[in-house]
């Protein structure tokens, strides 16, 4: 039931601090702040690469996780959308690990990719929200997200829970590979445990975001920009907006702007910039200047420090708490979800049941 919420999507966005905490709890050993995974009959330390496959929002969670697996564990990740993976016949190493991410556990393309990998000698790990699903049943290593039932067609809380599991998995793999020591693992876990409070702090800006929906609702096209692990968040923001508000939106890596999409910029195309302060911030500020010089209107999503430096002259700003870079993708998911949600409400679309979409895509 929706309780006091207008839509399931809204309710599910607000559940994130609770369900992310719940999910983390089942992957973290409270006593010593270390990652605890379900037992498997597979030597994770022997992994030399990961094949990662998913669709839609789950694919974007995988894109974020690629950064984590590669930076913490130094394990290279090949990532594909399931519908492409199956037909490009990628070479698979004997005894490799294939990782699948899915809310429903029933997405036809992802399931077919899973079966293909299984038939080709891969160990199958799945991050899945529905514990009774086909993917859960067929996995060697089942990594459940504990988001609870997700009813809104647009995925929200499943995404942040997937990120929580994937971050824990990356830390665990890094330990197994001897890339980080116990103290570093505990440090990662400590930052992960800060996520629920930071998600709450992000949700506190709901009213501000609702108040700016009218600035985006009339747009025909919207661009989202991000760098590093926030690039997949830009893709996710664009997907959320297009699927529930029917506004054409695209996500780009900030640095790719000048290679084409900058031609689209004028005063009618809002540009949503996701940029926590940190080492990549200056680069993004120069991308913002390129947009501004062409009359583009910017909505900057950043923390206090970032907004103080680059917030002036923006169409609007959304303030996020200052967070450790590890959890920024979880926290920055909130404003992109809320922005899509409030723009869709302003346009009067059917938020929970957008046209042409199904919650679980069981056809290929
Ligand atoms: C977007 C959305 C879809 C799903 C995709 C994969 O909001 O919900 O893009 O993420 O259809 O679904 P699962 O995760 O169930 O495999």
Tab-separated table of C-alpha atoms and ligand atoms in Angstrom:
chain	number	residue	atom	x	y	z
A	1	UNK	CA	0.000	0.000	0.000
A	2	UNK	CA	1.008	3.563	-0.698
A	3	UNK	CA	0.308	4.902	2.798
A	4	UNK	CA	0.657	8.679	2.826
A	5	UNK	CA	2.385	8.790	-0.526
A	6	UNK	CA	0.817	9.797	-3.813
A	7	UNK	CA	2.635	7.172	-5.836
A	8	UNK	CA	4.520	3.941	-5.267
A	9	UNK	CA	7.558	5.491	-6.888
A	10	UNK	CA	7.557	8.293	-4.320
A	11	UNK	CA	7.144	5.830	-1.467
A	12	UNK	CA	9.979	3.687	-2.811
A	13	UNK	CA	12.297	6.685	-3.177
A	14	UNK	CA	11.679	7.537	0.481
A	15	UNK	CA	12.213	3.951	1.616
A	16	UNK	CA	15.828	4.035	0.462
A	17	UNK	CA	17.542	4.893	3.766
A	18	UNK	CA	15.738	1.973	5.423
A	19	UNK	CA	16.167	-0.638	2.718
A	20	UNK	CA	19.786	0.268	2.007
A	21	UNK	CA	20.517	-0.079	5.732
A	22	UNK	CA	18.699	-3.416	5.724
A	23	UNK	CA	20.684	-4.610	2.729
A	24	UNK	CA	24.018	-3.501	4.168
A	25	UNK	CA	23.243	-5.211	7.434
A	26	UNK	CA	23.094	-8.571	5.732
A	27	UNK	CA	26.522	-8.077	4.124
A	28	UNK	CA	28.398	-6.612	7.041
A	29	UNK	CA	29.688	-8.346	10.099
A	30	UNK	CA	28.640	-5.976	12.859
A	31	UNK	CA	31.285	-7.055	15.353
A	32	UNK	CA	34.312	-6.144	13.255
A	33	UNK	CA	32.948	-4.019	10.373
A	34	UNK	CA	34.016	-6.502	7.747
A	35	UNK	CA	32.160	-7.741	4.680
A	36	UNK	CA	30.472	-11.121	5.034
A	37	UNK	CA	29.224	-12.887	1.895
A	38	UNK	CA	27.182	-16.050	1.566
A	39	UNK	CA	29.396	-19.146	1.362
A	40	UNK	CA	30.283	-20.439	-2.070
A	41	UNK	CA	32.306	-23.217	-3.406
A	42	UNK	CA	34.468	-20.921	-5.511
A	43	UNK	CA	37.804	-19.314	-4.924
A	44	UNK	CA	37.229	-15.592	-5.415
A	45	UNK	CA	40.965	-14.902	-5.147
A	46	UNK	CA	41.468	-16.771	-8.423
A	47	UNK	CA	39.309	-14.374	-10.440
A	48	UNK	CA	41.197	-12.476	-13.093
A	49	UNK	CA	38.245	-10.736	-14.767
A	50	UNK	CA	34.520	-10.297	-14.334
A	51	UNK	CA	31.847	-10.464	-17.017
A	52	UNK	CA	29.013	-8.175	-15.944
A	53	UNK	CA	25.622	-8.194	-17.662
A	54	UNK	CA	22.304	-6.410	-16.966
A	55	UNK	CA	19.653	-4.166	-18.549
A	56	UNK	CA	18.405	-0.633	-17.932
A	57	UNK	CA	18.847	0.776	-14.463
A	58	UNK	CA	20.486	-2.450	-13.270
A	59	UNK	CA	23.050	-2.008	-16.056
A	60	UNK	CA	23.876	1.456	-14.722
A	61	UNK	CA	24.434	-0.030	-11.260
A	62	UNK	CA	26.867	-2.375	-12.997
A	63	UNK	CA	28.655	0.547	-14.636
A	64	UNK	CA	29.212	2.126	-11.216
A	65	UNK	CA	30.406	-1.217	-9.850
A	66	UNK	CA	32.959	-1.527	-12.658
A	67	UNK	CA	34.766	1.479	-11.149
A	68	UNK	CA	34.772	-0.205	-7.755
A	69	UNK	CA	35.932	-3.631	-8.922
A	70	UNK	CA	38.686	-2.068	-10.965
A	71	UNK	CA	39.885	0.510	-8.415
A	72	UNK	CA	39.636	-1.582	-5.213
A	73	UNK	CA	40.263	-5.104	-6.461
A	74	UNK	CA	42.166	-4.242	-9.684
A	75	UNK	CA	40.027	-6.846	-11.442
A	76	UNK	CA	39.056	-5.785	-14.975
A	77	UNK	CA	35.348	-5.844	-15.771
A	78	UNK	CA	33.726	-6.427	-19.150
A	79	UNK	CA	30.267	-4.962	-19.025
A	80	UNK	CA	27.458	-5.219	-21.565
A	81	UNK	CA	23.749	-4.775	-21.809
A	82	UNK	CA	22.286	-8.265	-21.967
A	83	UNK	CA	20.739	-7.913	-25.420
A	84	UNK	CA	24.146	-7.096	-26.912
A	85	UNK	CA	26.210	-9.505	-24.840
A	86	UNK	CA	24.469	-12.577	-26.148
A	87	UNK	CA	25.034	-11.853	-29.783
A	88	UNK	CA	28.589	-10.600	-29.787
A	89	UNK	CA	29.876	-13.991	-28.627
A	90	UNK	CA	32.481	-12.665	-26.203
A	91	UNK	CA	35.356	-15.008	-25.385
A	92	UNK	CA	34.915	-16.324	-21.839
A	93	UNK	CA	37.813	-17.511	-19.745
A	94	UNK	CA	37.533	-21.008	-18.313
A	95	UNK	CA	36.250	-20.820	-14.753
A	96	UNK	CA	35.528	-17.102	-14.936
A	97	UNK	CA	32.987	-15.200	-12.869
A	98	UNK	CA	29.891	-13.819	-14.583
A	99	UNK	CA	27.839	-11.335	-12.588
A	100	UNK	CA	24.222	-10.493	-13.368
A	101	UNK	CA	22.203	-7.674	-11.843
A	102	UNK	CA	18.414	-7.606	-11.896
A	103	UNK	CA	15.602	-6.321	-9.740
A	104	UNK	CA	13.038	-8.820	-11.007
A	105	UNK	CA	15.364	-11.742	-11.696
A	106	UNK	CA	13.198	-12.486	-14.735
A	107	UNK	CA	14.415	-10.093	-17.445
A	108	UNK	CA	14.519	-12.332	-20.511
A	109	UNK	CA	17.724	-11.010	-22.084
A	110	UNK	CA	19.628	-11.106	-18.790
A	111	UNK	CA	18.387	-14.618	-18.033
A	112	UNK	CA	19.397	-15.846	-21.487
A	113	UNK	CA	22.856	-14.304	-21.000
A	114	UNK	CA	23.115	-16.045	-17.629
A	115	UNK	CA	22.290	-19.414	-19.196
A	116	UNK	CA	24.791	-18.810	-21.974
A	117	UNK	CA	27.526	-18.122	-19.398
A	118	UNK	CA	26.572	-21.162	-17.365
A	119	UNK	CA	26.739	-23.382	-20.422
A	120	UNK	CA	30.210	-21.937	-21.048
A	121	UNK	CA	31.672	-22.886	-17.696
A	122	UNK	CA	31.273	-19.610	-15.843
A	123	UNK	CA	30.464	-19.336	-12.158
A	124	UNK	CA	27.234	-17.392	-11.912
A	125	UNK	CA	26.772	-14.622	-9.342
A	126	UNK	CA	23.514	-12.657	-9.263
A	127	UNK	CA	22.469	-9.501	-7.457
A	128	UNK	CA	18.712	-9.821	-7.443
A	129	UNK	CA	15.771	-8.391	-5.525
A	130	UNK	CA	13.208	-11.163	-5.969
A	131	UNK	CA	14.576	-14.163	-4.046
A	132	UNK	CA	12.218	-16.649	-5.719
A	133	UNK	CA	13.067	-15.541	-9.263
A	134	UNK	CA	14.589	-17.628	-12.054
A	135	UNK	CA	17.951	-15.881	-11.765
A	136	UNK	CA	18.056	-16.453	-8.012
A	137	UNK	CA	17.382	-20.147	-8.555
A	138	UNK	CA	20.019	-20.565	-11.225
A	139	UNK	CA	22.823	-18.726	-9.429
A	140	UNK	CA	25.899	-20.272	-7.854
A	141	UNK	CA	26.351	-17.191	-5.699
A	142	UNK	CA	23.094	-15.467	-4.752
A	143	UNK	CA	23.511	-11.908	-3.510
A	144	UNK	CA	20.040	-10.657	-2.596
A	145	UNK	CA	19.133	-7.003	-2.303
A	146	UNK	CA	16.661	-6.463	0.493
A	147	UNK	CA	14.720	-3.621	-1.094
A	148	UNK	CA	11.348	-5.289	-0.596
A	149	UNK	CA	8.764	-5.381	-3.401
A	150	UNK	CA	9.270	-2.623	-5.958
A	151	UNK	CA	5.915	-1.709	-7.498
A	152	UNK	CA	6.631	1.496	-9.436
A	153	UNK	CA	7.739	0.609	-12.943
A	154	UNK	CA	10.686	2.999	-12.682
A	155	UNK	CA	13.342	1.331	-10.569
A	156	UNK	CA	14.547	3.384	-7.597
A	157	UNK	CA	15.205	1.602	-4.316
A	158	UNK	CA	16.360	-1.574	-6.081
A	159	UNK	CA	19.131	0.508	-7.721
A	160	UNK	CA	20.586	1.929	-4.505
A	161	UNK	CA	20.386	-1.496	-2.837
A	162	UNK	CA	22.204	-3.030	-5.818
A	163	UNK	CA	24.935	-0.416	-5.379
A	164	UNK	CA	25.223	-1.267	-1.676
A	165	UNK	CA	25.688	-4.982	-2.429
A	166	UNK	CA	28.116	-4.325	-5.272
A	167	UNK	CA	30.283	-2.031	-3.132
A	168	UNK	CA	30.447	-4.695	-0.412
A	169	UNK	CA	31.315	-7.326	-3.021
A	170	UNK	CA	34.067	-5.127	-4.482
A	171	UNK	CA	35.579	-4.593	-1.023
A	172	UNK	CA	35.424	-8.324	-0.305
A	173	UNK	CA	37.053	-9.168	-3.621
A	174	UNK	CA	39.774	-6.596	-2.967
A	175	UNK	CA	40.594	-8.358	0.314
A	176	UNK	CA	40.612	-11.773	-1.367
A	177	UNK	CA	42.915	-10.476	-4.071
A	178	UNK	CA	45.251	-9.042	-1.434
A	179	UNK	CA	44.739	-5.505	-2.763
A	180	UNK	CA	43.548	-4.008	0.510
A	181	UNK	CA	44.161	-4.974	4.113
A	182	UNK	CA	41.733	-5.438	6.928
A	183	UNK	CA	41.935	-1.814	8.073
A	184	UNK	CA	41.166	-0.555	4.570
A	185	UNK	CA	38.237	-2.916	4.301
A	186	UNK	CA	36.878	-1.584	7.595
A	187	UNK	CA	37.332	1.942	6.306
A	188	UNK	CA	35.237	1.118	3.201
A	189	UNK	CA	32.593	-0.511	5.371
A	190	UNK	CA	32.482	2.541	7.626
A	191	UNK	CA	31.766	4.750	4.618
A	192	UNK	CA	29.101	2.371	3.353
A	193	UNK	CA	27.400	2.498	6.730
A	194	UNK	CA	27.187	6.289	6.393
A	195	UNK	CA	24.971	5.862	3.314
A	196	UNK	CA	21.543	5.618	5.014
A	197	UNK	CA	22.031	8.894	6.935
A	198	UNK	CA	23.319	10.611	3.781
A	199	UNK	CA	20.337	9.309	1.796
A	200	UNK	CA	18.099	10.880	4.437
A	201	UNK	CA	19.948	14.160	4.125
A	202	UNK	CA	19.474	14.030	0.339
A	203	UNK	CA	15.738	13.342	0.764
A	204	UNK	CA	15.467	16.481	2.909
A	205	UNK	CA	15.745	18.450	-0.343
A	206	UNK	CA	12.526	17.017	-1.740
A	207	UNK	CA	10.666	20.330	-1.419
A	208	UNK	CA	13.419	22.278	-3.194
A	209	UNK	CA	13.368	19.801	-6.044
A	210	UNK	CA	9.563	19.864	-6.278
A	211	UNK	CA	9.827	23.652	-6.441
A	212	UNK	CA	12.051	23.578	-9.505
A	213	UNK	CA	10.094	20.982	-11.494
A	214	UNK	CA	8.328	23.741	-13.446
A	215	UNK	CA	11.711	24.829	-14.835
A	216	UNK	CA	12.275	21.425	-16.458
A	217	UNK	CA	8.721	20.345	-17.311
A	218	UNK	CA	8.403	22.561	-20.451
A	219	UNK	CA	11.702	21.322	-21.941
A	220	UNK	CA	11.701	19.096	-24.984
A	221	UNK	CA	15.241	17.862	-24.387
A	222	UNK	CA	17.392	17.637	-21.261
A	223	UNK	CA	21.052	16.668	-20.935
A	224	UNK	CA	22.622	15.043	-17.876
A	225	UNK	CA	26.373	15.205	-17.315
A	226	UNK	CA	28.618	13.361	-14.885
A	227	UNK	CA	32.184	12.096	-14.565
A	228	UNK	CA	33.698	8.917	-13.203
A	229	UNK	CA	31.216	6.930	-11.102
A	230	UNK	CA	28.739	9.779	-11.523
A	231	UNK	CA	28.637	9.283	-15.285
A	232	UNK	CA	26.349	6.217	-14.920
A	233	UNK	CA	24.220	8.395	-12.624
A	234	UNK	CA	23.833	10.874	-15.471
A	235	UNK	CA	22.631	7.997	-17.663
A	236	UNK	CA	20.268	6.882	-14.916
A	237	UNK	CA	18.907	10.418	-14.451
A	238	UNK	CA	18.185	10.678	-18.163
A	239	UNK	CA	16.512	7.262	-18.211
A	240	UNK	CA	14.302	8.118	-15.220
A	241	UNK	CA	13.232	11.412	-16.768
A	242	UNK	CA	12.427	9.995	-20.181
A	243	UNK	CA	10.541	6.980	-18.936
A	244	UNK	CA	8.168	8.761	-16.582
A	245	UNK	CA	7.907	12.316	-17.941
A	246	UNK	CA	8.345	11.495	-21.665
A	247	UNK	CA	10.862	14.300	-22.037
A	248	UNK	CA	13.745	13.348	-24.291
A	249	UNK	CA	16.850	13.172	-22.129
A	250	UNK	CA	20.400	11.970	-22.626
A	251	UNK	CA	23.214	11.274	-20.229
A	252	UNK	CA	26.782	12.012	-21.251
A	253	UNK	CA	30.214	11.788	-19.724
A	254	UNK	CA	30.993	15.471	-19.037
A	255	UNK	CA	34.164	15.307	-21.113
A	256	UNK	CA	32.291	13.999	-24.151
A	257	UNK	CA	30.186	17.168	-24.472
A	258	UNK	CA	32.603	18.857	-26.814
A	259	UNK	CA	32.651	15.831	-29.094
A	260	UNK	CA	29.112	16.363	-30.308
A	261	UNK	CA	26.258	17.022	-27.901
A	262	UNK	CA	27.396	20.593	-27.273
A	263	UNK	CA	25.823	21.388	-30.650
A	264	UNK	CA	22.435	20.873	-28.992
A	265	UNK	CA	22.970	23.485	-26.315
A	266	UNK	CA	20.785	26.561	-26.299
A	267	UNK	CA	18.577	28.271	-23.729
A	268	UNK	CA	15.821	25.684	-24.260
A	269	UNK	CA	17.907	22.649	-23.275
A	270	UNK	CA	18.481	22.404	-19.520
A	271	UNK	CA	21.716	20.674	-18.536
A	272	UNK	CA	21.715	18.790	-15.255
A	273	UNK	CA	25.250	18.495	-13.894
A	274	UNK	CA	26.060	15.884	-11.248
A	275	UNK	CA	29.296	16.947	-9.603
A	276	UNK	CA	30.276	16.249	-6.014
A	277	UNK	CA	33.279	18.364	-4.991
A	278	UNK	CA	36.554	16.478	-5.261
A	279	UNK	CA	39.389	15.832	-7.693
A	280	UNK	CA	37.138	15.719	-10.786
A	281	UNK	CA	35.228	18.870	-9.893
A	282	UNK	CA	37.452	21.433	-11.637
A	283	UNK	CA	37.169	19.569	-14.916
A	284	UNK	CA	33.403	19.601	-14.656
A	285	UNK	CA	33.410	23.321	-13.886
A	286	UNK	CA	35.176	23.944	-17.177
A	287	UNK	CA	32.560	21.802	-18.965
A	288	UNK	CA	29.904	23.972	-17.306
A	289	UNK	CA	31.593	27.080	-18.664
A	290	UNK	CA	31.415	25.608	-22.160
A	291	UNK	CA	27.688	25.115	-21.698
A	292	UNK	CA	27.175	28.618	-20.294
A	293	UNK	CA	29.113	30.253	-23.095
A	294	UNK	CA	26.468	28.849	-25.463
A	295	UNK	CA	23.538	30.158	-23.498
A	296	UNK	CA	22.867	26.806	-21.818
A	297	UNK	CA	20.973	26.679	-18.522
A	298	UNK	CA	22.492	24.564	-15.793
A	299	UNK	CA	21.021	22.758	-12.826
A	300	UNK	CA	23.995	21.937	-10.616
A	301	UNK	CA	23.719	19.065	-8.154
A	302	UNK	CA	26.650	19.279	-5.756
A	303	UNK	CA	27.584	19.737	-2.110
A	304	UNK	CA	28.055	22.982	-0.184
A	305	UNK	CA	31.642	23.388	-1.345
A	306	UNK	CA	30.809	22.684	-4.992
A	307	UNK	CA	27.823	25.028	-5.004
A	308	UNK	CA	29.864	27.789	-3.352
A	309	UNK	CA	32.418	27.500	-6.122
A	310	UNK	CA	30.214	27.004	-9.180
A	311	UNK	CA	26.589	27.531	-8.187
A	312	UNK	CA	26.404	31.166	-9.227
A	313	UNK	CA	24.641	31.825	-12.482
A	314	UNK	CA	22.933	28.424	-12.538
A	315	UNK	CA	19.268	28.084	-13.404
A	316	UNK	CA	18.915	26.144	-10.156
A	317	UNK	CA	21.040	24.209	-7.689
A	318	UNK	CA	20.355	21.149	-5.563
A	319	UNK	CA	22.458	20.766	-2.452
A	320	UNK	CA	23.640	17.322	-1.417
A	321	UNK	CA	25.424	16.456	1.801
A	322	UNK	CA	29.217	16.242	1.564
A	323	UNK	CA	29.837	12.524	1.190
A	324	UNK	CA	32.724	10.143	0.721
A	325	UNK	CA	33.219	9.477	-3.034
A	326	UNK	CA	32.393	5.792	-2.520
A	327	UNK	CA	28.791	6.510	-1.566
A	328	UNK	CA	28.245	9.504	-3.860
A	329	UNK	CA	26.524	7.338	-6.522
A	330	UNK	CA	23.976	6.143	-3.961
A	331	UNK	CA	23.323	9.615	-2.599
A	332	UNK	CA	23.184	11.357	-5.990
A	333	UNK	CA	20.612	8.808	-7.155
A	334	UNK	CA	18.087	10.546	-4.888
A	335	UNK	CA	18.008	13.981	-6.571
A	336	UNK	CA	17.799	12.486	-10.075
A	337	UNK	CA	14.935	10.237	-8.990
A	338	UNK	CA	13.113	13.103	-7.274
A	339	UNK	CA	13.639	15.455	-10.185
A	340	UNK	CA	12.160	12.936	-12.647
A	341	UNK	CA	9.333	12.243	-10.225
A	342	UNK	CA	8.348	15.877	-9.696
A	343	UNK	CA	8.671	16.766	-13.373
A	344	UNK	CA	6.384	13.835	-14.230
A	345	UNK	CA	3.890	15.008	-11.584
A	346	UNK	CA	4.038	18.526	-13.040
A	347	UNK	CA	3.278	17.063	-16.465
A	348	UNK	CA	0.511	14.848	-15.103
A	349	UNK	CA	1.829	11.582	-16.538
A	350	UNK	CA	1.104	8.189	-15.011
A	351	UNK	CA	4.160	7.931	-12.763
A	352	UNK	CA	3.744	4.341	-11.582
A	353	UNK	CA	2.582	2.928	-14.920
A	354	UNK	CA	4.322	4.852	-17.686
A	355	UNK	CA	3.079	4.152	-21.194
A	356	UNK	CA	4.598	1.251	-23.162
A	357	UNK	CA	6.574	-0.091	-20.192
A	358	UNK	CA	6.283	-3.228	-18.075
A	359	UNK	CA	7.816	-3.846	-14.663
A	360	UNK	CA	9.370	-7.079	-15.721
A	361	UNK	CA	10.503	-7.534	-19.335
A	362	UNK	CA	10.081	-11.221	-19.988
A	363	UNK	CA	10.302	-11.070	-23.766
A	364	UNK	CA	13.575	-10.785	-25.642
B	1	LIG	C1	14.158	1.694	-15.384
B	1	LIG	C2	13.805	0.289	-15.270
B	1	LIG	C3	14.313	-0.681	-16.282
B	1	LIG	C4	14.863	-1.934	-15.585
B	1	LIG	C5	15.270	-2.993	-16.616
B	1	LIG	C6	15.906	-4.200	-15.978
B	1	LIG	O1	13.614	2.448	-14.369
B	1	LIG	O2	13.124	-0.087	-14.355
B	1	LIG	O3	15.287	-0.099	-17.101
B	1	LIG	O4	15.942	-1.552	-14.805
B	1	LIG	O5	14.134	-3.394	-17.344
B	1	LIG	O6	15.038	-4.834	-15.089
B	1	LIG	P1	15.566	-5.851	-14.001
B	1	LIG	O7	16.428	-5.104	-13.074
B	1	LIG	O8	14.324	-6.386	-13.345
B	1	LIG	O9	16.325	-6.917	-14.736
